[in-house]
CSV table of C-alpha atoms and ligand atoms in Angstrom, one decimal:
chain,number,residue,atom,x,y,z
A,1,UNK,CA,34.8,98.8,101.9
A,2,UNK,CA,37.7,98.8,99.3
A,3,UNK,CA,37.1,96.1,97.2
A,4,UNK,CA,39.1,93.5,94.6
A,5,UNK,CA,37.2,91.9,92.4
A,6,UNK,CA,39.2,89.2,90.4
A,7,UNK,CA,37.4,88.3,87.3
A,8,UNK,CA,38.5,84.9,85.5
A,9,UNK,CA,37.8,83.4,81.8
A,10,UNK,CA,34.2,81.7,82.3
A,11,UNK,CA,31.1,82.3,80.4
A,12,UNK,CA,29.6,83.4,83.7
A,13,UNK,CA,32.1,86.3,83.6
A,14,UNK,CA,29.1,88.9,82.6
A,15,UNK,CA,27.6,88.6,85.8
A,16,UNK,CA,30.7,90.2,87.8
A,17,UNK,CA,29.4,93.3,86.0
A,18,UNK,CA,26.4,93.3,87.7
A,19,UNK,CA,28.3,92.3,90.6
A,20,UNK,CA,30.4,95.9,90.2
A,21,UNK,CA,27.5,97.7,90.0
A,22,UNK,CA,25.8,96.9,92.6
A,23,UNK,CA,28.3,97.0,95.6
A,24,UNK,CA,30.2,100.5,93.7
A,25,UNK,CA,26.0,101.7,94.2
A,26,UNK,CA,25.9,100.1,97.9
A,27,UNK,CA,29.0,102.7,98.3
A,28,UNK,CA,31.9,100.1,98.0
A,29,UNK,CA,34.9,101.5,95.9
A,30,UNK,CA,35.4,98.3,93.5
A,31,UNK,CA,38.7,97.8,91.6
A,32,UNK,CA,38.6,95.1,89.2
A,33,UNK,CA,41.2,92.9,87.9
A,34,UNK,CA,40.6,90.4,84.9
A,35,UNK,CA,43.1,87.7,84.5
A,36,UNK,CA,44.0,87.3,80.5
A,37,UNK,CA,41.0,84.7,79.3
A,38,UNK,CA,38.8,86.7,81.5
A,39,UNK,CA,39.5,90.1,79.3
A,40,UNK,CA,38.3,87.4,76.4
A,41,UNK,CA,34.8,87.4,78.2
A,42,UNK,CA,34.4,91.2,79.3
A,43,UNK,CA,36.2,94.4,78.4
A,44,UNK,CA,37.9,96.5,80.8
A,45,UNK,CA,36.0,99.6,79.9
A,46,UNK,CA,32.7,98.3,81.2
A,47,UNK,CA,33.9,97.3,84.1
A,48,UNK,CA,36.1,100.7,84.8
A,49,UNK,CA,32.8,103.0,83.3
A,50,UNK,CA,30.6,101.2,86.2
A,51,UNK,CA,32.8,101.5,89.1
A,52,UNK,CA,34.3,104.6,88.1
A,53,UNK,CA,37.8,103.1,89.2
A,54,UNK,CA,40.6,101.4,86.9
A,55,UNK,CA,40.4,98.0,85.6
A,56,UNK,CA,43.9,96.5,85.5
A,57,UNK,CA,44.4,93.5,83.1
A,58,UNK,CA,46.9,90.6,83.6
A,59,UNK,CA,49.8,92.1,82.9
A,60,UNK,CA,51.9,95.3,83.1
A,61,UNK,CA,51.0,96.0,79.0
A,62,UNK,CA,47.7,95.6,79.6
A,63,UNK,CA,44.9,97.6,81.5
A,64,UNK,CA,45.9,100.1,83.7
A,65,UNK,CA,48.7,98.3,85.4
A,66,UNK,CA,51.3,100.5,84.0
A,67,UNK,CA,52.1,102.8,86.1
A,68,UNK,CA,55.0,101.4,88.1
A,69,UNK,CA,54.1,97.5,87.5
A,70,UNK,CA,57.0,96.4,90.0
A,71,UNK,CA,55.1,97.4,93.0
A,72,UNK,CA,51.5,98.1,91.7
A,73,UNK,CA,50.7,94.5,92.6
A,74,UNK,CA,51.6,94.8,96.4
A,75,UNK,CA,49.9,98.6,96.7
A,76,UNK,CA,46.8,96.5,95.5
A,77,UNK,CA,47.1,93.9,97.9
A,78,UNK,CA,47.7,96.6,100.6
A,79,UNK,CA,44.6,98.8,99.0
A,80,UNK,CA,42.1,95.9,99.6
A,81,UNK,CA,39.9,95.1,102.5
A,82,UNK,CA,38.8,92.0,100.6
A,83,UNK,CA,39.3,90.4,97.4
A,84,UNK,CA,36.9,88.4,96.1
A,85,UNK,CA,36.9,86.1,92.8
A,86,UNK,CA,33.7,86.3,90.7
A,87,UNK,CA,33.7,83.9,88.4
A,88,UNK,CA,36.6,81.7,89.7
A,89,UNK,CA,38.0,79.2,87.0
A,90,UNK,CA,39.6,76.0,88.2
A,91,UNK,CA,42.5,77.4,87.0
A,92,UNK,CA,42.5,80.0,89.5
A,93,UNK,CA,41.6,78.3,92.6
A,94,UNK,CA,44.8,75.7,91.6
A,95,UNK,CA,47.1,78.5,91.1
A,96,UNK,CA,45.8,79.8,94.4
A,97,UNK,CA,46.0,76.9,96.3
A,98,UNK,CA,49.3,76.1,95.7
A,99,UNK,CA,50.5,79.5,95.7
A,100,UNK,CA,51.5,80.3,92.5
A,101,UNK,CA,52.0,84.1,91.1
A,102,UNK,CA,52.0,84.1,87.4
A,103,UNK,CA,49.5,87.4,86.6
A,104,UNK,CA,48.4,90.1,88.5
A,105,UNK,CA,45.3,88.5,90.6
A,106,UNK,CA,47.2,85.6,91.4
A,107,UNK,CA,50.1,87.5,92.7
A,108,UNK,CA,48.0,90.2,94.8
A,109,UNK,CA,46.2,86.9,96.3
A,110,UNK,CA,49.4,85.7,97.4
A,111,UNK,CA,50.6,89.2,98.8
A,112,UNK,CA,47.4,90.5,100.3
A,113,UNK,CA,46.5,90.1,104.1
A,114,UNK,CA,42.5,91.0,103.2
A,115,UNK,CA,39.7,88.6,103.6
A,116,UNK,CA,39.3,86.7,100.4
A,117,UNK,CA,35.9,85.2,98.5
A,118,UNK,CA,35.8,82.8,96.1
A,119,UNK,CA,32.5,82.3,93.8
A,120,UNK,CA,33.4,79.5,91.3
A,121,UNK,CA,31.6,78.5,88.3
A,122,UNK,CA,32.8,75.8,85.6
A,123,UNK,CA,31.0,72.9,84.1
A,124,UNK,CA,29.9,69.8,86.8
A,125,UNK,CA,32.9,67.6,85.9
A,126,UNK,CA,35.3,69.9,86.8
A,127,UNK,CA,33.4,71.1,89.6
A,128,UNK,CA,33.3,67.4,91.1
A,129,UNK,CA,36.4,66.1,90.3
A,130,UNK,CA,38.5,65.6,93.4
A,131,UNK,CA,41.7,68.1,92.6
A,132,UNK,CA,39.0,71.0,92.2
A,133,UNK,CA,37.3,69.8,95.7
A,134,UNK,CA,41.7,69.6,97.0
A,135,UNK,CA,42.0,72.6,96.0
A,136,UNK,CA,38.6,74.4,97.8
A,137,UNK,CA,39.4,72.7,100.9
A,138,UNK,CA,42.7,74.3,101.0
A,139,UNK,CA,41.7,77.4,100.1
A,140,UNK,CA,39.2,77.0,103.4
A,141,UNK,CA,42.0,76.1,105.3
A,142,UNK,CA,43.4,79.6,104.5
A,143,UNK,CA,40.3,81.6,106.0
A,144,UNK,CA,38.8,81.9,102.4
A,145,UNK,CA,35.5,81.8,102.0
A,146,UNK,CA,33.7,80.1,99.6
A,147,UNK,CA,30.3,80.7,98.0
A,148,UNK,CA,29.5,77.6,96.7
A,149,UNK,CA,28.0,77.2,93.0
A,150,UNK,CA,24.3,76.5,92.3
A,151,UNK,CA,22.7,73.8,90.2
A,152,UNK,CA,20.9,74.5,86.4
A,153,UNK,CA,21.9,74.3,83.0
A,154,UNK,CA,25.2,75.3,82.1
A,155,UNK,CA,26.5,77.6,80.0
A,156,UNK,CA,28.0,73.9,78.6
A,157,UNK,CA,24.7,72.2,77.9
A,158,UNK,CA,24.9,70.3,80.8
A,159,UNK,CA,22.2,70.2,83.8
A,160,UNK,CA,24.2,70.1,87.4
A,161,UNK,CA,26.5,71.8,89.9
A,162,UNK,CA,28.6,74.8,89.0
A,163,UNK,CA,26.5,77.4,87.6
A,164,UNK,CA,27.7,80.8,89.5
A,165,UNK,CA,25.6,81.7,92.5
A,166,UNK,CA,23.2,84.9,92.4
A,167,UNK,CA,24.8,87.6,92.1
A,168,UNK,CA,22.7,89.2,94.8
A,169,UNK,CA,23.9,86.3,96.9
A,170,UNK,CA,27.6,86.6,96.6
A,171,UNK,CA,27.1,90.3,97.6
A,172,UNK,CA,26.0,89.5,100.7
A,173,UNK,CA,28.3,87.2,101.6
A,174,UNK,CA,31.1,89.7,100.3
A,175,UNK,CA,29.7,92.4,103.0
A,176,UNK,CA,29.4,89.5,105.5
A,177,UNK,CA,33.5,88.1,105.4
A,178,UNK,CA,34.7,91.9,104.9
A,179,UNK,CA,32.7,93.1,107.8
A,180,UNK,CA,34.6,93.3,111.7
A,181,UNK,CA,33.6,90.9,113.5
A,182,UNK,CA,32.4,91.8,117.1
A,183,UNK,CA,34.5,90.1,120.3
A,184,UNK,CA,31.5,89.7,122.1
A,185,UNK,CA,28.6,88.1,119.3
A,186,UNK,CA,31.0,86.4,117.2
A,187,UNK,CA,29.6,82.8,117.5
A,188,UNK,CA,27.1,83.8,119.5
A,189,UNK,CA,23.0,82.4,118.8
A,190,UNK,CA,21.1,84.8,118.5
A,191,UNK,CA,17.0,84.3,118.3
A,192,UNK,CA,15.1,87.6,116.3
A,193,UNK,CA,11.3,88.1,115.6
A,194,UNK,CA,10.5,90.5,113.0
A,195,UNK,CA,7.5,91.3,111.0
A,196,UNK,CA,3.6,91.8,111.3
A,197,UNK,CA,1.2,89.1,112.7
A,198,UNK,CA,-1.7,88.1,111.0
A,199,UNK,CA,-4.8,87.0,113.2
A,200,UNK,CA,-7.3,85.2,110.9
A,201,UNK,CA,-11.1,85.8,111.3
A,202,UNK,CA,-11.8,83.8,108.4
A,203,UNK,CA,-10.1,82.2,105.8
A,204,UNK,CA,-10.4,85.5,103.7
A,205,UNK,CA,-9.9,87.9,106.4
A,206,UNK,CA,-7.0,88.9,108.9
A,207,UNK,CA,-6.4,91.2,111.8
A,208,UNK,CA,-3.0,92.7,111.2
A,209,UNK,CA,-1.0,95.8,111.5
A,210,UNK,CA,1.4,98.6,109.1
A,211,UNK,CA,4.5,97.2,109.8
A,212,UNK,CA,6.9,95.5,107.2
A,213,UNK,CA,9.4,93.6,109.1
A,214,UNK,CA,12.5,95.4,107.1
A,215,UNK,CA,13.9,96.5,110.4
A,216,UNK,CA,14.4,92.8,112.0
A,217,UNK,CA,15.6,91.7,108.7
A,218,UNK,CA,18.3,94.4,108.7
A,219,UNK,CA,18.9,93.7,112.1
A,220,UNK,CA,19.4,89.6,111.3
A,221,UNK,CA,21.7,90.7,108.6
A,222,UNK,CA,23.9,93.2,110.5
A,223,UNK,CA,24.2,90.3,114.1
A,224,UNK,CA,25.1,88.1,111.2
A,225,UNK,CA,27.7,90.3,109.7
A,226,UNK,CA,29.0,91.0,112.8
A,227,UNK,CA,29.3,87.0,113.7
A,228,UNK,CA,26.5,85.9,115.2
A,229,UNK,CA,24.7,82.5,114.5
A,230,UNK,CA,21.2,83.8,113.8
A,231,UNK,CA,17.7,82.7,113.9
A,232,UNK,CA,15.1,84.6,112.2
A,233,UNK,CA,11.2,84.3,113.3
A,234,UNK,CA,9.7,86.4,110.8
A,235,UNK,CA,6.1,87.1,109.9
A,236,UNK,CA,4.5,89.3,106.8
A,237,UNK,CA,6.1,88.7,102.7
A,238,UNK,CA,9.6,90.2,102.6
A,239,UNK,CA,12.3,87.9,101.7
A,240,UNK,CA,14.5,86.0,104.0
A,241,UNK,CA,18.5,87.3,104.5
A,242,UNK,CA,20.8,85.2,102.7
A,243,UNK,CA,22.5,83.1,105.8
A,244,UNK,CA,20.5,83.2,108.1
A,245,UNK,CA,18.3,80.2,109.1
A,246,UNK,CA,14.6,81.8,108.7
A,247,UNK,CA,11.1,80.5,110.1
A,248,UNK,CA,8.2,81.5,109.1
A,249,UNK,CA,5.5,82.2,110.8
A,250,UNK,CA,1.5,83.6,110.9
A,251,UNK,CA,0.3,84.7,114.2
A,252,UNK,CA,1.4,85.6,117.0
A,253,UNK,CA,0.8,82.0,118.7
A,254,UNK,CA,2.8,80.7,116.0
A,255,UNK,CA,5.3,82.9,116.5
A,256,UNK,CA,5.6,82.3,120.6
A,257,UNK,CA,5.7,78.7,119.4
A,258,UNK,CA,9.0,78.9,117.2
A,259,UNK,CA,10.5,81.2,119.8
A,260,UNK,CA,9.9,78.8,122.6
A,261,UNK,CA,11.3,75.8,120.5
A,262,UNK,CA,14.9,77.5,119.9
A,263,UNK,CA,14.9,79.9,123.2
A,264,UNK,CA,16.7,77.6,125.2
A,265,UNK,CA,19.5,77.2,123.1
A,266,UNK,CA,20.5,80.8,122.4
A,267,UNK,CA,22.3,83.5,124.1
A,268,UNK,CA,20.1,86.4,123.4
A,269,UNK,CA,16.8,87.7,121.7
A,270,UNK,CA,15.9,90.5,120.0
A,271,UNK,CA,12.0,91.4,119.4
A,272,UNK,CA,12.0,93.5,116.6
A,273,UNK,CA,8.3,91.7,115.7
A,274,UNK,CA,5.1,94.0,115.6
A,275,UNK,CA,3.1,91.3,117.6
A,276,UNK,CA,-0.5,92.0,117.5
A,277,UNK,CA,-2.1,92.5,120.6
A,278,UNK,CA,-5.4,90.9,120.2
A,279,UNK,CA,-6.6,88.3,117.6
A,280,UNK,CA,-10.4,87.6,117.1
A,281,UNK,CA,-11.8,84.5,119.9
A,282,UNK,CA,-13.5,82.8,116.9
A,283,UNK,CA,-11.9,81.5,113.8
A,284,UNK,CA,-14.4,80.7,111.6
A,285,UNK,CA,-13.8,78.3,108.8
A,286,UNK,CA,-16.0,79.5,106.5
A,287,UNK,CA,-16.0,83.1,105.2
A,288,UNK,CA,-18.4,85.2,107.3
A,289,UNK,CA,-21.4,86.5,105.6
A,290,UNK,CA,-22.3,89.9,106.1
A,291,UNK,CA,-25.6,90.3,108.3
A,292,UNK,CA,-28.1,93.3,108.4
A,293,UNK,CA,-27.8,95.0,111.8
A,294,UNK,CA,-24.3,96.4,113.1
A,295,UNK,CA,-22.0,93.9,114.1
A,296,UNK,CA,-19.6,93.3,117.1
A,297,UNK,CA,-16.0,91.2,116.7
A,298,UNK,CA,-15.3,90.1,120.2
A,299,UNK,CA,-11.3,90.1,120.8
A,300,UNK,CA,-9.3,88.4,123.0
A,301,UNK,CA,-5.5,89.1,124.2
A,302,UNK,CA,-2.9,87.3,122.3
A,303,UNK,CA,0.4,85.4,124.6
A,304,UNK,CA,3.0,87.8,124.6
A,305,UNK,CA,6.3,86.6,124.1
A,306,UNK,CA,9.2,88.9,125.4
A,307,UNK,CA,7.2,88.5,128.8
A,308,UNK,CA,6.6,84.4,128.1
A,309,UNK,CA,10.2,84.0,127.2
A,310,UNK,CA,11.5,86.4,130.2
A,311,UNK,CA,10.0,84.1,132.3
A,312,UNK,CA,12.3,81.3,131.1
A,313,UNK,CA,15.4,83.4,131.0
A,314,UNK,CA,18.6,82.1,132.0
A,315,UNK,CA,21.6,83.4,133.3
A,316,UNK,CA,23.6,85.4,130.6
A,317,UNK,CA,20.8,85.3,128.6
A,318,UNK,CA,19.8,88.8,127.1
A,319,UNK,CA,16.6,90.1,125.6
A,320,UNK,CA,16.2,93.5,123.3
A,321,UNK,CA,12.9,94.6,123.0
A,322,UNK,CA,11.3,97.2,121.0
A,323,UNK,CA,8.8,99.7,121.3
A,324,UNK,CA,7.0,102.2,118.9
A,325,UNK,CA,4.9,104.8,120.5
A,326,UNK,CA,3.3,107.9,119.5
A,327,UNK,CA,3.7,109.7,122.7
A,328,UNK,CA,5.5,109.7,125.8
A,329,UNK,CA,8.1,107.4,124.3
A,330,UNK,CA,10.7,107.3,126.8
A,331,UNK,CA,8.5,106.7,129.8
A,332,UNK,CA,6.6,104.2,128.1
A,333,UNK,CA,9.6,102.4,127.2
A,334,UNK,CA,11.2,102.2,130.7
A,335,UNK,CA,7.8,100.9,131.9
A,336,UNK,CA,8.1,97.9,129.2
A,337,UNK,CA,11.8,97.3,130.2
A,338,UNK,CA,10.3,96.9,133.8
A,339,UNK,CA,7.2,94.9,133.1
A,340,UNK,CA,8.8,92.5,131.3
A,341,UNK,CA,11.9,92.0,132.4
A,342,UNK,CA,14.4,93.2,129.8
A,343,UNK,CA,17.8,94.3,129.1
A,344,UNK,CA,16.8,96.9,126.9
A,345,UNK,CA,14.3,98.7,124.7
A,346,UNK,CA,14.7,100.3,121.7
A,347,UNK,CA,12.3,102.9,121.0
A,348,UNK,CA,10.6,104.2,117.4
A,349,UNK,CA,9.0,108.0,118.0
A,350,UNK,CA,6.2,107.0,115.6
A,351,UNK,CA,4.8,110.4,115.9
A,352,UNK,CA,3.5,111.6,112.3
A,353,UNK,CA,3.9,107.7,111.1
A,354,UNK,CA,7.7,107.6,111.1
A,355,UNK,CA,9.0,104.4,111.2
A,356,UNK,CA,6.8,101.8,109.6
A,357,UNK,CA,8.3,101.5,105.6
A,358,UNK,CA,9.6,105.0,106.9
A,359,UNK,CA,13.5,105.3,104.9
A,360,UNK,CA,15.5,106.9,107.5
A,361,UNK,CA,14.9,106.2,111.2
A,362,UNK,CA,15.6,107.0,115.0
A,363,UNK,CA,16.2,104.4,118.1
A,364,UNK,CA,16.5,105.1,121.6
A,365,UNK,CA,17.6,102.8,123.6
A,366,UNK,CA,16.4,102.9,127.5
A,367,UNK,CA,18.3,100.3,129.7
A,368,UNK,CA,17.9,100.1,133.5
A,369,UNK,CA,20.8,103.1,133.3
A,370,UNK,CA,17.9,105.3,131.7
A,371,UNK,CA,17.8,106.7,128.2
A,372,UNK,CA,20.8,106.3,126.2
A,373,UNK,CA,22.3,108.7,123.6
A,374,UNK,CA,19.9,108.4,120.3
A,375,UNK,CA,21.1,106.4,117.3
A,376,UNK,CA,20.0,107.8,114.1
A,377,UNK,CA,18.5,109.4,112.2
A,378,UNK,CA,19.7,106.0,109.9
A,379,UNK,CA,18.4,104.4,106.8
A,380,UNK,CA,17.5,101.0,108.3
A,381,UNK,CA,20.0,99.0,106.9
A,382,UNK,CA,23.0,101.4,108.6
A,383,UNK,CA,20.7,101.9,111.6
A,384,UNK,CA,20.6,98.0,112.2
A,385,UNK,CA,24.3,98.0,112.2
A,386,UNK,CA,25.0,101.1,114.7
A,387,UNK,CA,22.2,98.9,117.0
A,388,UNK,CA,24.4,96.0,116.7
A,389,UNK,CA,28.2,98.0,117.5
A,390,UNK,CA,26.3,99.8,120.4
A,391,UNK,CA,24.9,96.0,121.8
A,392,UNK,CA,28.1,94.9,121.0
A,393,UNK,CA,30.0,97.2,123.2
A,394,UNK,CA,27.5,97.0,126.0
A,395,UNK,CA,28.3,92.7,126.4
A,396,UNK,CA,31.8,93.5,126.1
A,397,UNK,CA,31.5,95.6,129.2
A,398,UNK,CA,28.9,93.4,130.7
A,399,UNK,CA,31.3,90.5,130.2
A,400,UNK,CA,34.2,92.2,131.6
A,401,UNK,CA,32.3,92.9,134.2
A,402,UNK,CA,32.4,97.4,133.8
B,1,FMN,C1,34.2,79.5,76.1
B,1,FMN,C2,34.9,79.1,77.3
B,1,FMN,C3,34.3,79.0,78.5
B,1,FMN,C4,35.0,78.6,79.7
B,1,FMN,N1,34.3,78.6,80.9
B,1,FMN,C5,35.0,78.2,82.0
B,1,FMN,C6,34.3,78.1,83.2
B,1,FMN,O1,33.1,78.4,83.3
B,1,FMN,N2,35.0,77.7,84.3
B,1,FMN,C7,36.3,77.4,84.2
B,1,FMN,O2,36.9,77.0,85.3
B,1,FMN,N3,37.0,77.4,83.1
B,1,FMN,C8,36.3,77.8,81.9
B,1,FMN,N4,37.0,77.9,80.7
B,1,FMN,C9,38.5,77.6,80.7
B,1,FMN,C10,39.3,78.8,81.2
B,1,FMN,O3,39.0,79.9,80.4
B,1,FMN,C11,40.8,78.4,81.1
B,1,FMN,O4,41.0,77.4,82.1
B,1,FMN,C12,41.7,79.6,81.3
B,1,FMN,O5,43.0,79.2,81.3
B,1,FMN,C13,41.4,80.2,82.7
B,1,FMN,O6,42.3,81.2,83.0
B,1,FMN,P1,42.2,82.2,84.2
B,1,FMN,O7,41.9,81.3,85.4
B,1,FMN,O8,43.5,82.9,84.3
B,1,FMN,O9,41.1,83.2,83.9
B,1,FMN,C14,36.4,78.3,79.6
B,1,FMN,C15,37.0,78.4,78.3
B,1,FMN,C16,36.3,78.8,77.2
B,1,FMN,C17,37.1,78.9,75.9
């Protein structure tokens, strides 16, 4: 994505450089613009030496907006995809609000058609008073989007609202209002398992299995860049995705249990979730001492919840299963479609232990038409969102009845 990053005169101004470099790594081309007090807080040179694009300053004698400063302001609105302001003063928001141009961001704010971001950050009085709050609302009212401030001690002294929100944060949500939304899951609720499940034997022991539940979570992100509502059910110790309402959950009985609690409220599922199979019949409270002759651990099945769920499905609801096997893939994965009554299955060759914590990745999806085209091989992240296009397109047909 070509991105704008307005930077305004707050202490919290140091943190857009982080900001920089981490979407110019995630492959972003970031152009930064500082407003006048903002060059008082960081230079240009940083910011142009770790995006490896120019920094233009406030006005046409400063930075790099030189060159032909009559139009260089509407070529930059054109050039962004979004602009985003990291800090934002309440100066800026004001000027924005009520459309004033007096420097370079505020002008290419005024021209541009892009989506725009606002991360403020000013001490809590300002942040509260009611023409800063005016002035937000406004700025929602134009389609901006707003990352609200955390709470902590300010820069000021002061303990409350308007310290800048995580810079890992405000990424996301950058990647989330630049992204396309998709005609057919914008709005849409969409329910997603993810993870391992852990089956207790003990209170020290658990049954569980290699996988990470990075895939789901890259899925959750890219249905929720893509407009979805989503609902994450996710077992194992990877963080939750920023915006996305997350659950978490143990075993696989857990796990059935939060599905079935949300199922009937959503439009479709997707069960990215290594569930285990079997868990052990006993639970013992007490940590099992180890006993002299060889010793037998009795299993039983665990519920299994594409099939429990399919059972409840409603017209124009969907379900996405997945399937990793280590031979015989594609026939395996038709019989699951079959069995338990799915709309599709995406399937992980885990021949030679691809896939689990595996980088770069291959999915085939096998619908009642048969195999489908491969997608990968993908890191996970751009693998979730081809997934999500190729789903996408498939409701849009569905619904237009092709
Ligand atoms: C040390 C210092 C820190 C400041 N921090 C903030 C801040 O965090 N938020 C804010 O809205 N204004 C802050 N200000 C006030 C702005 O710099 C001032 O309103 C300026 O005119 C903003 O201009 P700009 O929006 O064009 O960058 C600060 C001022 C100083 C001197």
């Amino acid at each position: 994505m070509q991105i704008i990053l307005g930077i305004t005169g707050g202490i919290a101004a140091y943190k857009s450089a982080d900001l920089a470099r981490l979407l110019a790594n995630q492959g972003h081309r970031v152009r930064c613009i500082l407003t006048e007090a903002g060059a008082r807080f960081i230079t240009p040179l940083t910011l142009s030496s770790l995006t490896g694009e120019p920094c233009y300053g406030a006005n046409p004698d400063q930075g790099e907006w030189r060159a032909n400063p009559s139009i260089e302001h509407i070529e930059l609105a054109r050039w962004a995809e979004l602009v985003a302001v990291v800090p934002a003063t309440a100066n800026i928001i004001g000027k924005a609000a009520n459309g004033l141009a007096s420097d370079l961001l505020s002008t290419v704010l005024l021209a541009t058609r892009a989506p725009v971001l606002w991360a403020p950050a000013m001490n809590t009085g300002m942040w509260e008073h009611p023409a800063v709050q005016a002035n937000l609302a406004r700025l929602r009212s134009f389609g901006h989007a707003v990352v609200e401030p955390g709470e902590g001690v300010l820069a000021c002294g002061e303990e409350g609202s308007g310290k800048l929100a995580e810079v890992a944060a405000i990424a996301e949500a950058i990647l989330l209002h630049g992204t396309p939304k998709s005609r057919s899951l914008t709005g849409r609720r969409v329910l997603i398992t993810s993870g391992p499940t852990r089956e207790d034997l003990d209170p020290v022991r658990t049954l569980t299995n290699r996988s990470t539940g990075a895939m789901g979570i890259e899925l959750a992100r890219a249905f929720r860049d893509a407009g979805a509502q989503v609902q994450l059910v996710l077992g194992g110790d990877l963080p939750a995705p920023w915006g996305v309402e997350t659950t978490r959950v143990r075993s696989a009985q857990e796990m059935l249990a939060a599905c079935e609690a949300r199922w009937g409220a959503v439009d479709g599922l997707v069960g990215a979730a290594a569930v285990a199979d079997q868990r052990p019949e006993a639970y013992a409270a007490e940590k099992v001492k180890k006993g002299d002759g060889p010793e037998t651990m009795v299993l039983v099945r665990t519920p299994d919840i594409l099939a429990t769920l399919s059972g409840t499905k409603r017209p124009g609801q969907w379900i996405l299963g997945f399937a990793a096997e280590s031979e015989d893939h594609l026939a395996h994965a038709a019989a699951k479609l079959q069995k338990k009554g799915l709309d599709a299955v995406l399937v992980n060759d885990i021949q030679g232990g691809r896939a689990f914590g595996a980088q770069a990745n291959t999915l085939t999806p096998v619908t009642a038409q048969g195999p489908q085209a491969p997608i990968g091989p993908l890191p996970k992240d751009d693998l979730a969102r081809a997934v999500v296009q190729w789903w996408g397109h498939r409701l849009e047909a569905r619904e237009s009845g092709l």
